[in-house]
mmCIF file of C-alpha atoms in Angstrom:
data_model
loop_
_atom_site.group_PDB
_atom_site.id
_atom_site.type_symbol
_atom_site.label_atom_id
_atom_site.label_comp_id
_atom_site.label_asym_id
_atom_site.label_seq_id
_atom_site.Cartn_x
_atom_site.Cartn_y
_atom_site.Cartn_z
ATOM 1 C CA UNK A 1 9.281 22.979 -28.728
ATOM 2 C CA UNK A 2 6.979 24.145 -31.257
ATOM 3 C CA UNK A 3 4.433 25.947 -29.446
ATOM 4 C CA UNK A 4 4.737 28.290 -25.704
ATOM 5 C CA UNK A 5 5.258 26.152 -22.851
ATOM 6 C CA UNK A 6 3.438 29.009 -20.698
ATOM 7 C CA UNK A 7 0.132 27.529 -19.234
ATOM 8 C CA UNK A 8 0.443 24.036 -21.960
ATOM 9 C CA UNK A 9 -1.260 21.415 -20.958
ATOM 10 C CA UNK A 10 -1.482 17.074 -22.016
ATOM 11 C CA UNK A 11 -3.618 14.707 -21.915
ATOM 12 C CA UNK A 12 -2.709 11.805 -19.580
ATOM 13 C CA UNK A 13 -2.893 8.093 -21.044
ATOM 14 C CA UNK A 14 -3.417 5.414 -18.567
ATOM 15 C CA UNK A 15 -4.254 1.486 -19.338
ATOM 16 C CA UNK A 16 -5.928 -0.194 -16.728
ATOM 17 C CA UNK A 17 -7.218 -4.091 -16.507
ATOM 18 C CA UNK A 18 -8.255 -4.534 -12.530
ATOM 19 C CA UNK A 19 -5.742 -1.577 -11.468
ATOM 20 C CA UNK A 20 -7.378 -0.884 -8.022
ATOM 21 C CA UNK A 21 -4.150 -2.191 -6.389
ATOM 22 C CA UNK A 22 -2.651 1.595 -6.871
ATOM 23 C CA UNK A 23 -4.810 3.432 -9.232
ATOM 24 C CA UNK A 24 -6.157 5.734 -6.632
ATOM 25 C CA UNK A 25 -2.463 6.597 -5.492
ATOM 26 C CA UNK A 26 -1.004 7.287 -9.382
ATOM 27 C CA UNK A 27 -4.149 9.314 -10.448
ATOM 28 C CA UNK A 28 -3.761 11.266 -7.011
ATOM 29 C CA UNK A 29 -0.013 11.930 -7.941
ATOM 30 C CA UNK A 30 -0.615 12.900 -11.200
ATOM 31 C CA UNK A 31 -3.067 15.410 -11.236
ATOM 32 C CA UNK A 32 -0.811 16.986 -8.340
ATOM 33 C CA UNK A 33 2.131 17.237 -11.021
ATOM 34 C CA UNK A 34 1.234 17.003 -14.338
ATOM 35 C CA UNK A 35 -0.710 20.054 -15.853
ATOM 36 C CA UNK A 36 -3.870 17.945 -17.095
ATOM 37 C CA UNK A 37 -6.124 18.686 -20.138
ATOM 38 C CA UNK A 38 -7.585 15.246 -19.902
ATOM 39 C CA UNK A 39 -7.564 11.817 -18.734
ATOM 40 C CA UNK A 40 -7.663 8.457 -21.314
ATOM 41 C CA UNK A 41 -8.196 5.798 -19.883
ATOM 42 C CA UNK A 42 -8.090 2.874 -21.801
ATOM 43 C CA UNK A 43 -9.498 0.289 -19.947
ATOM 44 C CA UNK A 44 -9.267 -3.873 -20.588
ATOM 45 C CA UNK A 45 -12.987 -4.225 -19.173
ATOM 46 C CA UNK A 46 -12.057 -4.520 -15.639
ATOM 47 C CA UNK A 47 -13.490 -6.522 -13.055
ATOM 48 C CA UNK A 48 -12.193 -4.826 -9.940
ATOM 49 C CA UNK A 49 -12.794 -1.236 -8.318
ATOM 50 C CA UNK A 50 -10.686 0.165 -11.115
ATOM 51 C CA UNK A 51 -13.599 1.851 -12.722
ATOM 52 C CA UNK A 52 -15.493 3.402 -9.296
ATOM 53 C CA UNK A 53 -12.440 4.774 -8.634
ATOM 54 C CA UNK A 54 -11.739 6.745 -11.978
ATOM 55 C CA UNK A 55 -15.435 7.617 -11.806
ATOM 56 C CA UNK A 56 -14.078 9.539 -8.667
ATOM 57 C CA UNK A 57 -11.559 11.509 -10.326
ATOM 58 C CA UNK A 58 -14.173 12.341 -13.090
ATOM 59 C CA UNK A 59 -16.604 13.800 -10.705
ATOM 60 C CA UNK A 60 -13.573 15.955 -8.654
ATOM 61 C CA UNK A 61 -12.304 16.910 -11.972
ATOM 62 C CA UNK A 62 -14.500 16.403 -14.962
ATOM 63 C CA UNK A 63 -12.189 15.390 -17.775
ATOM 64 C CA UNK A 64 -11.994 11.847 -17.807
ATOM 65 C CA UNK A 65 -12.457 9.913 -20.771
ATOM 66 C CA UNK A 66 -13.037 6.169 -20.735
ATOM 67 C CA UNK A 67 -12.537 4.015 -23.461
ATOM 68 C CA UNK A 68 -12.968 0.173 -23.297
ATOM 69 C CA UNK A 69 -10.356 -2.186 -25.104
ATOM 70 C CA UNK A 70 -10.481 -6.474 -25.277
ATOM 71 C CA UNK A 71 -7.176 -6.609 -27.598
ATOM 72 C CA UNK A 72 -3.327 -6.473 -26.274
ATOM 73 C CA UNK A 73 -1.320 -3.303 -24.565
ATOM 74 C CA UNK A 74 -0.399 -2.150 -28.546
ATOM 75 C CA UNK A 75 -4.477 -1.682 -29.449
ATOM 76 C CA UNK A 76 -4.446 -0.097 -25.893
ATOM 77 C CA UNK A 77 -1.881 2.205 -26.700
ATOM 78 C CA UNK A 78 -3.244 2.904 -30.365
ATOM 79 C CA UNK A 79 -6.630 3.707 -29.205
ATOM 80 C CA UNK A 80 -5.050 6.149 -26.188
ATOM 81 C CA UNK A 81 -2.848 7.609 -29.101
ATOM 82 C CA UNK A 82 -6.183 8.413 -31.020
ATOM 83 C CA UNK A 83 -7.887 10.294 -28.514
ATOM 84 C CA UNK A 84 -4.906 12.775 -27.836
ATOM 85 C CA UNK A 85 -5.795 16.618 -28.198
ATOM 86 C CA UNK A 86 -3.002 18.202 -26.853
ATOM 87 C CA UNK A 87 0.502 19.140 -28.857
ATOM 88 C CA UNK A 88 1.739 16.662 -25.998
ATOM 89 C CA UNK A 89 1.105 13.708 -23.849
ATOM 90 C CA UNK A 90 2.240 11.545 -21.574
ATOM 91 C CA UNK A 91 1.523 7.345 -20.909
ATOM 92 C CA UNK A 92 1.590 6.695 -17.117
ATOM 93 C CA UNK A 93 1.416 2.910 -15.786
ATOM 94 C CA UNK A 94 -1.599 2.371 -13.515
ATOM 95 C CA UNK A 95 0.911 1.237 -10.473
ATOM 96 C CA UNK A 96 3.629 4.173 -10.859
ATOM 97 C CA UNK A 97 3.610 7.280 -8.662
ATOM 98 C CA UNK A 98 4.964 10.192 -10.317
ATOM 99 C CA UNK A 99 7.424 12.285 -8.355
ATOM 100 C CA UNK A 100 6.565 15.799 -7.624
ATOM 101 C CA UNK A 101 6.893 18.479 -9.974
ATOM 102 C CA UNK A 102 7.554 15.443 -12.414
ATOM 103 C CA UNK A 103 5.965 17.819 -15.313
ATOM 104 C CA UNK A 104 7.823 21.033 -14.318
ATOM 105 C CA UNK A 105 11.029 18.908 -14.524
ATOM 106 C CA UNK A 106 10.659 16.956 -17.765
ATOM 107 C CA UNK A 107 9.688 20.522 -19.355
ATOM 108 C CA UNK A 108 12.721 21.724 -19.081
ATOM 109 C CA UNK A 109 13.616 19.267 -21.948
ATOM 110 C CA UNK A 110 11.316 19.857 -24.371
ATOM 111 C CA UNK A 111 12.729 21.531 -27.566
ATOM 112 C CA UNK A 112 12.146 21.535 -31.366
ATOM 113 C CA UNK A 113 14.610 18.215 -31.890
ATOM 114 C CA UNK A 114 12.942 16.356 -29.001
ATOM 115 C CA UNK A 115 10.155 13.831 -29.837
ATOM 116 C CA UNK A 116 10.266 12.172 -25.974
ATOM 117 C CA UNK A 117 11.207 12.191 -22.668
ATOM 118 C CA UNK A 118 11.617 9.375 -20.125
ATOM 119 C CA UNK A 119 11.574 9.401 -16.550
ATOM 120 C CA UNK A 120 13.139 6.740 -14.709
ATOM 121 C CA UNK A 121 11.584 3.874 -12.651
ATOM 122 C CA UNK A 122 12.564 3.123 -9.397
ATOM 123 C CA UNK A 123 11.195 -0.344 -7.914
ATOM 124 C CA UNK A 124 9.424 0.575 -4.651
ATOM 125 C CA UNK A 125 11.010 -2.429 -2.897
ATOM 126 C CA UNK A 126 14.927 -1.180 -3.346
ATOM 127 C CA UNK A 127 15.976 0.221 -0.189
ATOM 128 C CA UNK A 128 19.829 -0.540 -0.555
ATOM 129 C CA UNK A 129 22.002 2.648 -2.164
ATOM 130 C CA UNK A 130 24.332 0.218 -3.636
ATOM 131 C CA UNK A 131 21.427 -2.077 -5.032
ATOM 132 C CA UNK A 132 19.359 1.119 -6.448
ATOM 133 C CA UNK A 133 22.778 2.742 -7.809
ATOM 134 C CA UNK A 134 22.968 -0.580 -9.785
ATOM 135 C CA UNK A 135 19.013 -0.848 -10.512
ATOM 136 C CA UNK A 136 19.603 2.615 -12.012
ATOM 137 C CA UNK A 137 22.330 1.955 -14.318
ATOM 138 C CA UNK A 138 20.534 -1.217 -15.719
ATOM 139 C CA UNK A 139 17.188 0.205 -16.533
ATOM 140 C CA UNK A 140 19.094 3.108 -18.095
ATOM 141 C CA UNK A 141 20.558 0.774 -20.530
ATOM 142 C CA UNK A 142 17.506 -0.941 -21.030
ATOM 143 C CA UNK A 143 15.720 2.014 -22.005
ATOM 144 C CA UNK A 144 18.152 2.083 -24.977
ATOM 145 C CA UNK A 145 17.084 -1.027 -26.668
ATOM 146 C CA UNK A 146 13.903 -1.251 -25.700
ATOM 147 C CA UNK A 147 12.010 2.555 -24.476
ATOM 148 C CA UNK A 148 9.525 2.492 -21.733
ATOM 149 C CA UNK A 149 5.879 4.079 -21.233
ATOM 150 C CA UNK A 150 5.561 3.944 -17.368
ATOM 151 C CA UNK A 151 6.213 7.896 -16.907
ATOM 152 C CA UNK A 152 7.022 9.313 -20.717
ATOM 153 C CA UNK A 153 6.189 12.652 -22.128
ATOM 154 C CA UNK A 154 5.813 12.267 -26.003
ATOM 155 C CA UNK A 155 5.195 14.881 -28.843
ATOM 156 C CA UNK A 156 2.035 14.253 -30.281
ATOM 157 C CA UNK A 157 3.104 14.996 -33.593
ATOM 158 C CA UNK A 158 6.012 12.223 -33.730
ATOM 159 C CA UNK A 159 3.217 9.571 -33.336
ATOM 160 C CA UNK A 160 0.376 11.067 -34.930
ATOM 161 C CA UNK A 161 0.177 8.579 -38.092
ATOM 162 C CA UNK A 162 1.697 5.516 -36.198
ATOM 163 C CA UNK A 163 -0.085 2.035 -36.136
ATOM 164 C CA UNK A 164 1.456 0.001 -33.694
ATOM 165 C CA UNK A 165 1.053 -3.427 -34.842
ATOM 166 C CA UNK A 166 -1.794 -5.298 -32.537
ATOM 167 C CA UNK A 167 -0.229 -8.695 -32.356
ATOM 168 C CA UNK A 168 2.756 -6.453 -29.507
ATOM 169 C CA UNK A 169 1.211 -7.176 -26.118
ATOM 170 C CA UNK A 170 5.001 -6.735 -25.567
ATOM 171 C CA UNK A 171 7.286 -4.783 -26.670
ATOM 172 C CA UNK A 172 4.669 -1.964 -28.010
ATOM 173 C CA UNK A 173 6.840 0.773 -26.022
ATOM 174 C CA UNK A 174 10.220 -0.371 -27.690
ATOM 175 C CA UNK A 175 7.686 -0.330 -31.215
ATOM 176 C CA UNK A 176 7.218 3.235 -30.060
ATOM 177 C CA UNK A 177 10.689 4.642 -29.332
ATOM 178 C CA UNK A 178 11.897 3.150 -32.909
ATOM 179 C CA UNK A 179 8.506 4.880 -34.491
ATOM 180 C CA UNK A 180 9.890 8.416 -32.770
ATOM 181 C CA UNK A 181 13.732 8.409 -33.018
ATOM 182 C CA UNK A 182 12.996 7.414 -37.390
ATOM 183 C CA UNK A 183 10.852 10.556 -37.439
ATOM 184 C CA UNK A 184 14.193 11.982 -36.411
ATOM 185 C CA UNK A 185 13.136 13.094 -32.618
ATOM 186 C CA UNK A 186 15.721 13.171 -30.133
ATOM 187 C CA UNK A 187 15.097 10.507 -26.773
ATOM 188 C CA UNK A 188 15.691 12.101 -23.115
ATOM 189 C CA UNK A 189 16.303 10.346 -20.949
ATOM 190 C CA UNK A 190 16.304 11.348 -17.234
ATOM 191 C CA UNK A 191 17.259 10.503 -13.719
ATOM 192 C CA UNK A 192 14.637 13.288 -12.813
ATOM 193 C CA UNK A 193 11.721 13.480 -13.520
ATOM 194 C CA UNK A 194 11.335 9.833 -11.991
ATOM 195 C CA UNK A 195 8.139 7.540 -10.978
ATOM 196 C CA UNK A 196 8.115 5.149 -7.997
ATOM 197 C CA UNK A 197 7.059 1.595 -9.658
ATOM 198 C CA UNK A 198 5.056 -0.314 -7.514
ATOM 199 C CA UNK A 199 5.553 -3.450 -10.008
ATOM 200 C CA UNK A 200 3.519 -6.620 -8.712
ATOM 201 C CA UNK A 201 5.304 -9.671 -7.776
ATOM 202 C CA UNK A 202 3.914 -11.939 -9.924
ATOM 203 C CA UNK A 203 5.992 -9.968 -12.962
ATOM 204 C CA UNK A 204 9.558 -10.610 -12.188
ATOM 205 C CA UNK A 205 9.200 -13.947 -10.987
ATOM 206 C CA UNK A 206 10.588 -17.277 -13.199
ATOM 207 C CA UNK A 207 6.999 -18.365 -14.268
ATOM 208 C CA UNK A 208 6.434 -14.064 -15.375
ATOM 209 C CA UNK A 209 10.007 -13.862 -16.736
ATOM 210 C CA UNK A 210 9.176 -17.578 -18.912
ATOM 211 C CA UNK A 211 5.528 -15.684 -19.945
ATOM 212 C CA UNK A 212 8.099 -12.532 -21.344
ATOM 213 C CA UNK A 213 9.790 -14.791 -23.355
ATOM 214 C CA UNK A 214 6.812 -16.720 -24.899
ATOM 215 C CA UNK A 215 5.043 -13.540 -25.783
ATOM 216 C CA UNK A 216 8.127 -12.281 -26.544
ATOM 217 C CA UNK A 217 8.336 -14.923 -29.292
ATOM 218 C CA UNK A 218 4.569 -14.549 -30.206
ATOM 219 C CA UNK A 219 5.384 -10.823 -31.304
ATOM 220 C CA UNK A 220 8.528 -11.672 -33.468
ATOM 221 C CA UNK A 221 10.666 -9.754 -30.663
ATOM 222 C CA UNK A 222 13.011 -12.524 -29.559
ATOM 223 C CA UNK A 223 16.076 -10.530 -31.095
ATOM 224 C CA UNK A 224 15.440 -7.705 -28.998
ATOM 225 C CA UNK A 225 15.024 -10.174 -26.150
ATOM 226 C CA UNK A 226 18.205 -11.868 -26.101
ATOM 227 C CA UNK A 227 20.058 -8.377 -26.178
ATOM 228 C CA UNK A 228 18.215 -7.764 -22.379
ATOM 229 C CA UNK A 229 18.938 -11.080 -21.447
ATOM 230 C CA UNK A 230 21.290 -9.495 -18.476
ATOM 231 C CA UNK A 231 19.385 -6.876 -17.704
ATOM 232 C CA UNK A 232 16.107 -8.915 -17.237
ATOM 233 C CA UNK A 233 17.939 -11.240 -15.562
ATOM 234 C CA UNK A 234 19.329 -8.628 -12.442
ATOM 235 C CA UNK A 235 15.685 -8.072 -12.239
ATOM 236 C CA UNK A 236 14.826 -11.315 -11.685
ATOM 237 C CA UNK A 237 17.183 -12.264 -9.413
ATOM 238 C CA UNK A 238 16.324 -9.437 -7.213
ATOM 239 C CA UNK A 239 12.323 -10.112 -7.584
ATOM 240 C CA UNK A 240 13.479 -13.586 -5.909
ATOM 241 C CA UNK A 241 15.794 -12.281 -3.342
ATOM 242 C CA UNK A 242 13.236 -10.295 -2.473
ATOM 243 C CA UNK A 243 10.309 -12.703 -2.396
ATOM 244 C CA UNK A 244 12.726 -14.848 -0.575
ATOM 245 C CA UNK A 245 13.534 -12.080 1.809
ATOM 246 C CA UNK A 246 9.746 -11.013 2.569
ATOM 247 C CA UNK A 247 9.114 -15.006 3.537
ATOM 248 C CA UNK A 248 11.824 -15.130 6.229
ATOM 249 C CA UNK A 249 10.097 -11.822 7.865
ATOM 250 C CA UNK A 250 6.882 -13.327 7.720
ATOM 251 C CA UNK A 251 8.209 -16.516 8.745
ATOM 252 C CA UNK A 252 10.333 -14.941 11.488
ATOM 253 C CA UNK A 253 6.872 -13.167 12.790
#
C-alpha cells in the first residue's frame, strides 16, 4: 500500500454546517474505530452546538483542527484535502455512524493499485430485509456513476494536486472518484466496512429531490443526473413512504 500498515494512522475529514443533530454520536464512533492522527473539521460557520461539541472532543483528545469555510461542499472538501498529513484519510458525513472495527476492515483492502475504498450506507430508517436487500443493491450501483464521501478511505497521494472545481456543491464526491480512478487507482467498494446514515428528512423529499436537480444543473452535472434518475427515484419514494408511514403512528397515538 506503499508504506507498513502496522500502527498507520489518518486524519479524519468531517464538514459540518449546524451538525449537532448527530455529531456527538459520529465523532464518538469514530474515534472508537478509526486509528486517528487528527481531526479536520471544516466547518460552514455554524450556528448550532456543532462547535461546543467538537471543542469536547478536542479537550478529551487534543487533535482537532478547525477550519471555517462560507463557499459550497467542493471548497469544503478542497480545504479538508489541504490540511491532510497522513499517507491516508478518510471523509466521514457529520450524521453517519461508522460500524465497528470499520478501519480494521477497510484495511484489509488497501494495496499499491488501490487509490479508495467505500463503505456502504445504510439508511437508519430501513428495517425491512427485503427493502434493505434492495436499498443495498441500488446505492451499490450508484456508487458507480457517481462515488460517495460519507465513510471513504482515500490515498492521499491520488488527490494530492486535485482542485475540485468550487462552483460543485453537488456532485464534488463523483468529481473525486473520476480525479482517483484517471490517476489509475483502483475503487473498493464494500458491503463491510459500512456506516449507519442517519440522513435528515428534509433530503429525500420532492421539494430536496427538485433542489438536487437545480443545483444539479447549476454545476453542469445534469448528464450524470439523468443516469441516477432510478436510483434517486427508489430513494424518494421510500423517504415518502416513510414520512407517510411515521404520520399514521403519530396520528394513530
Amino acid at each position: 500500500m506503499g508504506g507498513s500498515k502496522v500502527n498507520m494512522r489518518v486524519d479524519v475529514i468531517i464538514i459540518t454546517k449546524n451538525s449537532e443533530r448527530m455529531l456527538n454520536e459520529c465523532l464518538k464512533a469514530i474515534y472508537e474505530n478509526v486509528p486517528i492522527n487528527r481531526l479536520i473539521i471544516v466547518d460552514g460557520y455554524s450556528a448550532d452546538r456543532t462547535l461546543e461539541i467538537v471543542r469536547e472532543f478536542q479537550k478529551k483528545y487534543g487533535n482537532v483542527l478547525v477550519i471555517q469555510d462560507k463557499g459550497t461542499r467542493a471548497t469544503a472538501r478542497q480545504k479538508g484535502i489541504d490540511q491532510v498529513r497522513t499517507e491516508w484519510f478518510m471523509f466521514v458525513d457529520s450524521d453517519a455512524i461508522l460500524c465497528k472495527n470499520w478501519f480494521k476492515k477497510a484495511e484489509k483492502h488497501l494495496n499499491q493499485k488501490v487509490g479508495a475504498v467505500w463503505g456502504i450506507e445504510v439508511w437508519s430508517t430501513i428495517k425491512n430485509p427485503a427493502i434493505l436487500k434492495l436499498f443495498l443493491w441500488i446505492t451499490r450501483k450508484i456508487f458507480d456513476l457517481r462515488g460517495g464521501t460519507h465513510d471513504t478511505l482515500i490515498r492521499t497521494e491520488s488527490v494530492q494536486d486535485i482542485k475540485i472545481p468550487k462552483a460543485l456543491h453537488v456532485f464534488e464526491d463523483a468529481y473525486i472518484k473520476d480525479w482517483i480512478t484517471q490517476k489509475g487507482y483502483k475503487l473498493i467498494a464494500c458491503y463491510d466496512p459500512f456506516c449507519i446514515h442517519y440522513r435528515p428528512t428534509s433530503v429525500w423529499t420532492i421539494r430536496g429531490s427538485l433542489n438536487i436537480i437545480a443545483d444539479s444543473i447549476r454545476a453542469g452535472r445534469l448528464t450524470l443526473l439523468v443516469r441516477l434518475t432510478v436510483a434517486y427515484g427508489f430513494y424518494t419514494v421510500y423517504s415518502i413512504y416513510q414520512f407517510l408511514a411515521n404520520n399514521i403512528k403519530r396520528g394513530a397515538n
